[in-house]
């Protein structure tokens, strides 16, 4: 499994602590440094079964500057959202764990991390 993290994020650190405590085999991706491409974001969204606006941190300064809250949330705007997430990775909700079974979870809670571990 792979976990997308921002080391400054307490939810990310908690997820890593739990993964370590469970002896999980995982790879860390510091997505602010190793920025996901639009295609990688599309693949993760498919695995999450979510839309880009579902994993966007709309309270970030970059989101406010872009006016994301006003953007349409429909199929026609999907690529625009994905491009924004790739151009401004800080907008991506974290942590995201891609599970062994091909699914993924936004692992902001202990239950979500355990869910990823069970897959």
XYZ file of N, CA, C and O in Angstrom:
476
model
N 0.839 -1.169 0.000
C 0.000 0.000 0.000
C 0.887 1.235 0.000
O 2.058 1.170 0.353
N 0.284 2.320 -0.423
C 0.997 3.594 -0.443
C 0.161 4.609 0.325
O -1.068 4.567 0.278
N 0.833 5.500 1.038
C 0.141 6.544 1.775
C 0.702 7.891 1.351
O 1.911 8.099 1.354
N -0.195 8.766 0.920
C 0.180 10.133 0.552
C 0.098 10.974 1.812
O -0.965 11.038 2.451
N 1.215 11.608 2.166
C 1.249 12.377 3.411
C 1.896 13.737 3.237
O 2.659 13.982 2.307
N 1.581 14.592 4.188
C 2.297 15.831 4.447
C 2.844 15.626 5.851
O 2.061 15.490 6.802
N 4.173 15.568 6.028
C 4.739 15.284 7.352
C 4.314 16.284 8.432
O 4.336 15.953 9.612
N 3.898 17.483 8.040
C 3.472 18.479 9.017
C 2.053 18.235 9.520
O 1.612 18.873 10.467
N 1.343 17.297 8.923
C -0.061 17.024 9.241
C -0.175 16.013 10.380
O 0.355 14.904 10.294
N -0.899 16.377 11.427
C -1.054 15.473 12.571
C -1.851 14.217 12.194
O -1.563 13.130 12.698
N -2.822 14.333 11.305
C -3.604 13.158 10.867
C -2.697 12.178 10.114
O -2.841 10.965 10.254
N -1.766 12.718 9.333
C -0.820 11.860 8.602
C 0.100 11.137 9.576
O 0.332 9.933 9.444
N 0.605 11.862 10.550
C 1.497 11.245 11.535
C 0.765 10.169 12.329
O 1.314 9.105 12.602
N -0.493 10.425 12.678
C -1.287 9.425 13.397
C -1.499 8.179 12.546
O -1.408 7.050 13.054
N -1.777 8.377 11.262
C -1.975 7.234 10.362
C -0.697 6.405 10.270
O -0.748 5.166 10.334
N 0.455 7.069 10.144
C 1.727 6.353 10.068
C 1.998 5.575 11.351
O 2.464 4.436 11.303
N 1.696 6.177 12.489
C 1.894 5.511 13.779
C 1.058 4.235 13.852
O 1.548 3.183 14.282
N -0.188 4.322 13.399
C -1.055 3.149 13.425
C -0.577 2.085 12.436
O -0.542 0.894 12.765
N -0.185 2.501 11.237
C 0.346 1.539 10.263
C 1.557 0.813 10.831
O 1.687 -0.407 10.697
N 2.451 1.581 11.473
C 3.638 0.967 12.076
C 3.262 0.012 13.204
O 3.824 -1.083 13.312
N 2.311 0.416 14.048
C 1.892 -0.424 15.169
C 1.287 -1.742 14.678
O 1.425 -2.777 15.342
N 0.661 -1.704 13.506
C 0.048 -2.906 12.935
C 1.021 -3.695 12.062
O 0.654 -4.726 11.505
N 2.252 -3.197 11.931
C 3.252 -3.894 11.130
C 2.951 -3.889 9.638
O 3.360 -4.799 8.914
N 2.264 -2.869 9.181
C 1.875 -2.791 7.767
C 3.091 -2.544 6.874
O 4.047 -1.867 7.256
N 3.015 -3.099 5.682
C 4.028 -2.864 4.657
C 3.492 -1.755 3.758
O 2.451 -1.941 3.109
N 4.153 -0.606 3.772
C 3.646 0.527 2.999
C 4.806 1.389 2.500
O 5.926 1.307 2.997
N 4.468 2.207 1.520
C 5.401 3.186 0.962
C 4.837 4.570 1.242
O 3.643 4.789 1.067
N 5.701 5.481 1.674
C 5.291 6.857 1.937
C 5.545 7.705 0.691
O 6.615 7.630 0.092
N 4.549 8.483 0.329
C 4.715 9.466 -0.743
C 4.436 10.837 -0.155
O 3.323 11.124 0.278
N 5.457 11.648 -0.125
C 5.305 13.026 0.332
C 4.803 13.826 -0.870
O 5.600 14.337 -1.646
N 3.508 13.900 -0.979
C 2.908 14.397 -2.208
C 3.121 15.887 -2.460
O 2.908 16.349 -3.581
N 3.583 16.633 -1.475
C 3.925 18.039 -1.728
C 5.264 18.154 -2.450
O 5.511 19.132 -3.142
N 6.122 17.144 -2.268
C 7.427 17.098 -2.936
C 7.361 16.264 -4.212
O 7.956 16.616 -5.223
N 6.678 15.134 -4.136
C 6.506 14.217 -5.264
C 5.057 14.381 -5.735
O 4.185 13.576 -5.435
N 4.829 15.472 -6.444
C 3.473 15.907 -6.798
C 2.819 14.929 -7.779
O 3.411 14.592 -8.809
N 1.622 14.473 -7.454
C 0.931 13.562 -8.364
C 0.494 14.277 -9.645
O 0.052 15.425 -9.607
N 0.620 13.572 -10.732
C 0.188 14.101 -12.026
C -1.339 14.071 -12.079
O -1.986 13.358 -11.292
N -1.917 14.790 -13.022
C -3.373 14.691 -13.182
C -3.838 13.253 -13.389
O -4.866 12.852 -12.823
N -3.104 12.467 -14.166
C -3.504 11.066 -14.375
C -3.444 10.262 -13.078
O -4.307 9.420 -12.834
N -2.428 10.504 -12.241
C -2.354 9.807 -10.952
C -3.523 10.197 -10.058
O -4.095 9.349 -9.369
N -3.891 11.463 -10.085
C -5.032 11.916 -9.286
C -6.306 11.256 -9.795
O -7.129 10.788 -8.999
N -6.467 11.155 -11.102
C -7.648 10.474 -11.668
C -7.715 9.022 -11.192
O -8.784 8.532 -10.807
N -6.570 8.334 -11.222
C -6.549 6.934 -10.790
C -6.915 6.801 -9.309
O -7.667 5.900 -8.925
N -6.385 7.696 -8.479
C -6.710 7.640 -7.048
C -8.185 7.968 -6.834
O -8.854 7.320 -6.021
N -8.702 8.936 -7.559
C -10.131 9.249 -7.440
C -10.991 8.050 -7.827
O -11.990 7.760 -7.171
N -10.589 7.344 -8.884
C -11.316 6.134 -9.284
C -11.283 5.097 -8.163
O -12.288 4.453 -7.875
N -10.122 4.959 -7.528
C -9.988 3.994 -6.433
C -10.790 4.419 -5.208
O -11.333 3.584 -4.491
N -10.862 5.722 -4.976
C -11.628 6.257 -3.853
C -13.135 6.239 -4.131
O -13.943 6.302 -3.197
N -13.480 6.209 -5.406
C -14.858 6.368 -5.864
C -15.392 7.729 -5.382
O -16.480 7.849 -4.815
N -14.563 8.748 -5.614
C -14.899 10.121 -5.243
C -14.616 11.047 -6.417
O -13.959 10.662 -7.388
N -15.086 12.258 -6.298
C -14.813 13.308 -7.272
C -13.738 14.227 -6.711
O -13.511 14.255 -5.493
N -13.062 14.989 -7.572
C -11.960 15.826 -7.074
C -12.394 16.829 -6.009
O -11.636 17.085 -5.060
N -13.588 17.372 -6.122
C -14.049 18.330 -5.110
C -14.279 17.667 -3.763
O -14.266 18.328 -2.739
N -14.433 16.338 -3.760
C -14.608 15.602 -2.509
C -13.312 15.500 -1.706
O -13.359 15.242 -0.499
N -12.176 15.640 -2.369
C -10.889 15.531 -1.668
C -10.123 16.851 -1.680
O -8.918 16.886 -1.460
N -10.826 17.944 -1.925
C -10.185 19.260 -1.994
C -10.330 19.986 -0.674
O -11.421 20.074 -0.112
N -9.220 20.518 -0.210
C -9.185 21.312 1.015
C -9.548 22.755 0.639
O -8.679 23.548 0.292
N -10.813 23.085 0.722
C -11.299 24.371 0.219
C -10.990 25.553 1.135
O -11.204 26.699 0.731
N -10.473 25.284 2.328
C -10.127 26.382 3.237
C -8.692 26.872 3.072
O -8.301 27.863 3.687
N -7.910 26.182 2.250
C -6.524 26.595 2.010
C -6.502 27.918 1.250
O -7.409 28.220 0.463
N -5.441 28.698 1.455
C -5.306 29.985 0.771
C -5.385 29.835 -0.747
O -6.039 30.634 -1.414
N -4.729 28.808 -1.273
C -4.738 28.612 -2.727
C -6.163 28.374 -3.229
O -6.532 28.851 -4.310
N -6.970 27.662 -2.465
C -8.359 27.414 -2.861
C -9.146 28.712 -2.888
O -9.942 28.951 -3.810
N -8.897 29.540 -1.911
C -9.588 30.837 -1.863
C -9.146 31.723 -3.018
O -9.973 32.387 -3.650
N -7.839 31.717 -3.303
C -7.324 32.525 -4.423
C -7.904 32.069 -5.757
O -8.185 32.890 -6.629
N -8.080 30.765 -5.909
C -8.650 30.222 -7.147
C -10.172 30.354 -7.201
O -10.763 30.183 -8.266
N -10.776 30.626 -6.062
C -12.233 30.716 -6.009
C -12.911 29.366 -6.146
O -14.009 29.266 -6.697
N -12.270 28.319 -5.630
C -12.775 26.956 -5.807
C -14.203 26.750 -5.307
O -14.947 25.962 -5.888
N -14.578 27.433 -4.258
C -15.930 27.235 -3.724
C -16.998 27.602 -4.756
O -18.118 27.120 -4.678
N -16.626 28.442 -5.718
C -17.577 28.880 -6.741
C -17.539 28.010 -7.995
O -18.387 28.154 -8.870
N -16.547 27.128 -8.103
C -16.428 26.293 -9.303
C -17.576 25.294 -9.367
O -17.985 24.746 -8.338
N -18.053 25.010 -10.586
C -19.081 23.976 -10.728
C -18.534 22.621 -10.269
O -17.349 22.341 -10.398
N -19.425 21.824 -9.745
C -19.068 20.464 -9.306
C -19.850 19.490 -10.181
O -20.841 18.917 -9.757
N -19.352 19.385 -11.419
C -20.019 18.514 -12.390
C -18.990 17.903 -13.327
O -17.803 18.249 -13.275
N -19.435 17.007 -14.163
C -18.532 16.273 -15.060
C -17.744 17.218 -15.969
O -16.564 16.978 -16.242
N -18.359 18.293 -16.409
C -17.678 19.234 -17.302
C -16.516 19.948 -16.616
O -15.538 20.326 -17.260
N -16.604 20.110 -15.298
C -15.557 20.818 -14.547
C -14.538 19.874 -13.915
O -13.550 20.340 -13.346
N -14.751 18.582 -14.023
C -13.906 17.598 -13.328
C -12.424 17.778 -13.648
O -11.581 17.801 -12.747
N -12.071 17.880 -14.932
C -10.662 18.017 -15.301
C -10.054 19.310 -14.761
O -8.884 19.330 -14.381
N -10.838 20.368 -14.723
C -10.346 21.636 -14.166
C -9.965 21.460 -12.699
O -8.930 21.941 -12.247
N -10.794 20.746 -11.942
C -10.503 20.474 -10.537
C -9.235 19.634 -10.402
O -8.379 19.911 -9.555
N -9.129 18.603 -11.225
C -7.964 17.712 -11.160
C -6.688 18.479 -11.484
O -5.668 18.316 -10.806
N -6.719 19.324 -12.487
C -5.554 20.140 -12.832
C -5.181 21.058 -11.664
O -4.000 21.244 -11.368
N -6.171 21.617 -10.998
C -5.903 22.487 -9.846
C -5.243 21.706 -8.712
O -4.307 22.207 -8.069
N -5.701 20.484 -8.472
C -5.094 19.669 -7.417
C -3.642 19.334 -7.745
O -2.791 19.331 -6.853
N -3.366 19.059 -9.005
C -1.989 18.753 -9.391
C -1.105 20.001 -9.329
O 0.041 19.930 -8.901
N -1.653 21.125 -9.722
C -0.882 22.381 -9.696
C -0.688 22.904 -8.274
O 0.294 23.601 -7.992
N -1.613 22.561 -7.393
C -1.577 23.031 -5.999
C -1.817 21.828 -5.077
O -2.890 21.689 -4.477
N -0.822 20.948 -4.933
C -1.037 19.701 -4.183
C -1.442 19.904 -2.728
O -2.033 19.008 -2.127
N -1.165 21.063 -2.177
C -1.570 21.319 -0.789
C -3.092 21.257 -0.647
O -3.621 21.072 0.447
N -3.801 21.365 -1.769
C -5.256 21.313 -1.749
C -5.798 19.888 -1.593
O -6.980 19.703 -1.332
N -4.937 18.883 -1.765
C -5.383 17.489 -1.684
C -5.559 17.079 -0.225
O -4.648 17.245 0.591
N -6.732 16.543 0.073
C -7.011 16.035 1.414
C -6.003 14.936 1.755
O -5.586 14.184 0.881
N -5.648 14.827 3.001
C -4.629 13.877 3.416
C -4.987 13.259 4.754
O -5.763 13.867 5.495
N -4.405 12.126 5.042
C -3.642 11.233 4.165
C -4.579 10.399 3.290
O -5.745 10.199 3.633
N -4.042 9.936 2.184
C -4.762 9.012 1.319
C -3.963 7.722 1.274
O -2.758 7.749 1.015
N -4.649 6.616 1.541
C -4.011 5.307 1.485
C -4.596 4.532 0.319
O -5.818 4.402 0.211
N -3.715 4.035 -0.546
C -4.141 3.135 -1.609
C -3.927 1.719 -1.084
O -2.821 1.349 -0.717
N -5.013 0.974 -1.018
C -4.986 -0.361 -0.419
C -4.564 -1.423 -1.427
O -4.571 -1.200 -2.633
N -4.225 -2.577 -0.886
C -3.751 -3.695 -1.705
C -4.803 -4.212 -2.679
O -4.475 -4.749 -3.725
N -6.065 -4.047 -2.348
C -7.127 -4.597 -3.199
C -7.529 -3.673 -4.347
O -8.496 -3.932 -5.046
N -6.787 -2.563 -4.522
C -7.094 -1.646 -5.619
C -8.003 -0.503 -5.226
O -8.305 0.353 -6.050
N -8.442 -0.476 -3.973
C -9.267 0.630 -3.495
C -8.373 1.658 -2.804
O -7.150 1.487 -2.726
N -8.982 2.689 -2.284
C -8.248 3.703 -1.533
C -9.190 4.316 -0.507
O -10.420 4.210 -0.636
N -8.604 4.950 0.511
C -9.391 5.648 1.524
C -8.695 6.950 1.888
O -7.473 7.044 1.841
N -9.512 7.942 2.238
C -8.982 9.141 2.866
C -8.920 8.784 4.340
O -9.950 8.578 4.987
N -7.708 8.647 4.847
C -7.475 8.032 6.164
C -7.308 9.058 7.276
O -6.320 9.070 7.989
N -8.323 9.881 7.467
C -8.247 10.926 8.485
C -8.628 10.430 9.879
O -8.438 11.141 10.859
N -9.150 9.214 9.956
C -9.520 8.658 11.259
C -8.852 7.299 11.438
O -8.460 6.654 10.459
N -8.782 6.856 12.685
C -8.222 5.532 12.970
C -9.051 4.449 12.278
O -8.507 3.488 11.745
N -10.367 4.611 12.276
C -11.236 3.630 11.619
C -10.936 3.532 10.120
O -10.938 2.432 9.555
N -10.679 4.673 9.478
C -10.373 4.654 8.042
C -9.044 3.954 7.777
O -8.915 3.201 6.808
N -8.055 4.174 8.642
C -6.763 3.495 8.489
C -6.958 1.992 8.663
O -6.446 1.182 7.877
N -7.709 1.620 9.673
C -7.974 0.180 9.906
C -8.735 -0.428 8.729
O -8.498 -1.569 8.363
N -9.632 0.345 8.139
C -10.370 -0.115 6.962
C -9.380 -0.424 5.829
O -9.479 -1.465 5.185
N -8.438 0.482 5.611
C -7.425 0.258 4.551
C -6.595 -0.983 4.860
O -6.255 -1.757 3.956
N -6.262 -1.171 6.120
C -5.462 -2.333 6.517
C -6.201 -3.647 6.290
O -5.581 -4.673 6.022
N -7.505 -3.604 6.378
C -8.299 -4.828 6.247
C -8.544 -5.232 4.788
O -9.057 -6.292 4.530
N -8.184 -4.377 3.872
C -8.472 -4.656 2.451
C -7.407 -5.485 1.804
O -6.281 -5.502 2.100
